[in-house]
Tab-separated table of C-alpha atoms in Angstrom:
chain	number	residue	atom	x	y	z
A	12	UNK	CA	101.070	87.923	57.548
A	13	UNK	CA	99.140	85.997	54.960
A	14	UNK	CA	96.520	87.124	53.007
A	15	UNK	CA	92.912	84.995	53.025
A	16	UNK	CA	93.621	83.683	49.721
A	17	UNK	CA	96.652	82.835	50.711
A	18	UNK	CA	95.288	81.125	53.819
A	19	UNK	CA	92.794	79.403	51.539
A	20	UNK	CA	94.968	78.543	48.908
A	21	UNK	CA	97.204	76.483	51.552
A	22	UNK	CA	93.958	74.996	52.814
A	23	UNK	CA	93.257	73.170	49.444
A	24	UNK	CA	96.525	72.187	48.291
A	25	UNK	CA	97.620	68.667	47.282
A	26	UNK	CA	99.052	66.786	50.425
A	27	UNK	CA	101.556	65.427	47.825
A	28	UNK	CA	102.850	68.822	47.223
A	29	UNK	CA	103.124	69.872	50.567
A	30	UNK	CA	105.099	66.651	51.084
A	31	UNK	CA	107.270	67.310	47.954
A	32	UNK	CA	107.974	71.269	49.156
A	33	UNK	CA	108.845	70.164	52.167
A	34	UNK	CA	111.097	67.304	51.438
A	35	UNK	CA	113.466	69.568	49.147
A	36	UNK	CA	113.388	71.731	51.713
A	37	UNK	CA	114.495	69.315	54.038
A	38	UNK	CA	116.896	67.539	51.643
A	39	UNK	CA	118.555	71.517	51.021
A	40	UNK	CA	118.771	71.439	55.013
A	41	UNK	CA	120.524	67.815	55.064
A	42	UNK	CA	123.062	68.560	52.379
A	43	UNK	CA	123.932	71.891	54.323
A	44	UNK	CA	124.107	69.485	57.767
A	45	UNK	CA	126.385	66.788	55.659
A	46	UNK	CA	128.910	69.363	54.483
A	47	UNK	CA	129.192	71.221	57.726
A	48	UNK	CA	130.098	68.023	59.251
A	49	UNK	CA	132.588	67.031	56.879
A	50	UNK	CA	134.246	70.022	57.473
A	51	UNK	CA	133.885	69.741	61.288
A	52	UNK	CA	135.990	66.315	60.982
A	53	UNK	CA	138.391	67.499	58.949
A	54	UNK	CA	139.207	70.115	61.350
A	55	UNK	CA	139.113	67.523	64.107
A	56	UNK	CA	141.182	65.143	61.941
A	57	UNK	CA	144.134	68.062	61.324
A	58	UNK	CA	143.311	68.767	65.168
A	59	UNK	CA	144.318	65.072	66.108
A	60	UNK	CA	147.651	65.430	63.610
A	61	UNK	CA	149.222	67.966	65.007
A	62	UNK	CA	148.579	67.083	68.685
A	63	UNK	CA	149.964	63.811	67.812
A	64	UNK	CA	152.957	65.222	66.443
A	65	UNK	CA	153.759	67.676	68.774
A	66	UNK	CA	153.519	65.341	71.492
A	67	UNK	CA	154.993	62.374	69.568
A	68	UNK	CA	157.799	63.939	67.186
A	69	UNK	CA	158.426	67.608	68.279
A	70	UNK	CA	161.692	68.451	70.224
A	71	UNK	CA	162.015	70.895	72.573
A	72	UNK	CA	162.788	73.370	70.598
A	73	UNK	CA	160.006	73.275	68.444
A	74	UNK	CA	157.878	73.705	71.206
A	75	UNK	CA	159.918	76.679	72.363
A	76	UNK	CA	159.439	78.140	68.654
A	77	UNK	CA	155.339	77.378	69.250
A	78	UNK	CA	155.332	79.804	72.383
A	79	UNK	CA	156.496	82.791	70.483
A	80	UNK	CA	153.378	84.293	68.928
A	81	UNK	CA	154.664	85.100	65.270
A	82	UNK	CA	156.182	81.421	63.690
A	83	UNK	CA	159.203	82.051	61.358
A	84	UNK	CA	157.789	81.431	57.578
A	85	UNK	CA	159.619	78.004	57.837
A	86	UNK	CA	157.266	76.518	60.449
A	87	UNK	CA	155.588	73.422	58.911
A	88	UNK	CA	151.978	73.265	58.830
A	89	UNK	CA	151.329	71.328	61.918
A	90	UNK	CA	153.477	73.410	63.864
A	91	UNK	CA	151.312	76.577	63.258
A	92	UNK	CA	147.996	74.158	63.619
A	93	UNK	CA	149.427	73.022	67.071
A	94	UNK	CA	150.200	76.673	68.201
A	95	UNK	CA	146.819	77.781	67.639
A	96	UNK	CA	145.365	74.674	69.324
A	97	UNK	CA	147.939	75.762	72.153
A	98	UNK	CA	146.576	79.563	72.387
């Protein structure tokens, strides 16, 4: 809870500052948004490479290796993408 001076203090401030508090508050909020997003389509764009290549360019028996739960350490990248997007 606020205090009255508090209270009062709010009541007689500069509509300019309230505008500039709030705007860096909101630009904080929109930097957050734009760099949650970028990661959000980079996962989406690693998404879309490996199920293009594992429906595109993997042979059979990659995709047998992607059932077994533990990948050998030689397993590209994609491969261990695609088996988690599998799971």
């Amino acid at each position: 809870m606020s205090t009255i001076k508090e209270q009062q203090f709010r009541l007689f401030m500069d509509p300019l500052e309230i505008i500039k508090r709030d705007k860096k508050k909101w630009d904080k909020q929109l930097e957050l948004v734009e760099k949650q997003l970028a990661k959000i389509k980079d996962v989406l764009r690693k998404i879309d490479d490996a199920l293009r290549f594992y429906y595109n360019e993997a042979t059979d028996e990659i995709k047998e290796q992607l059932k077994d739960p533990l990948p050998p350490k030689q397993v590209p990248y994609f491969l261990v993408l695609v088996k988690t997007m599998l799971v």
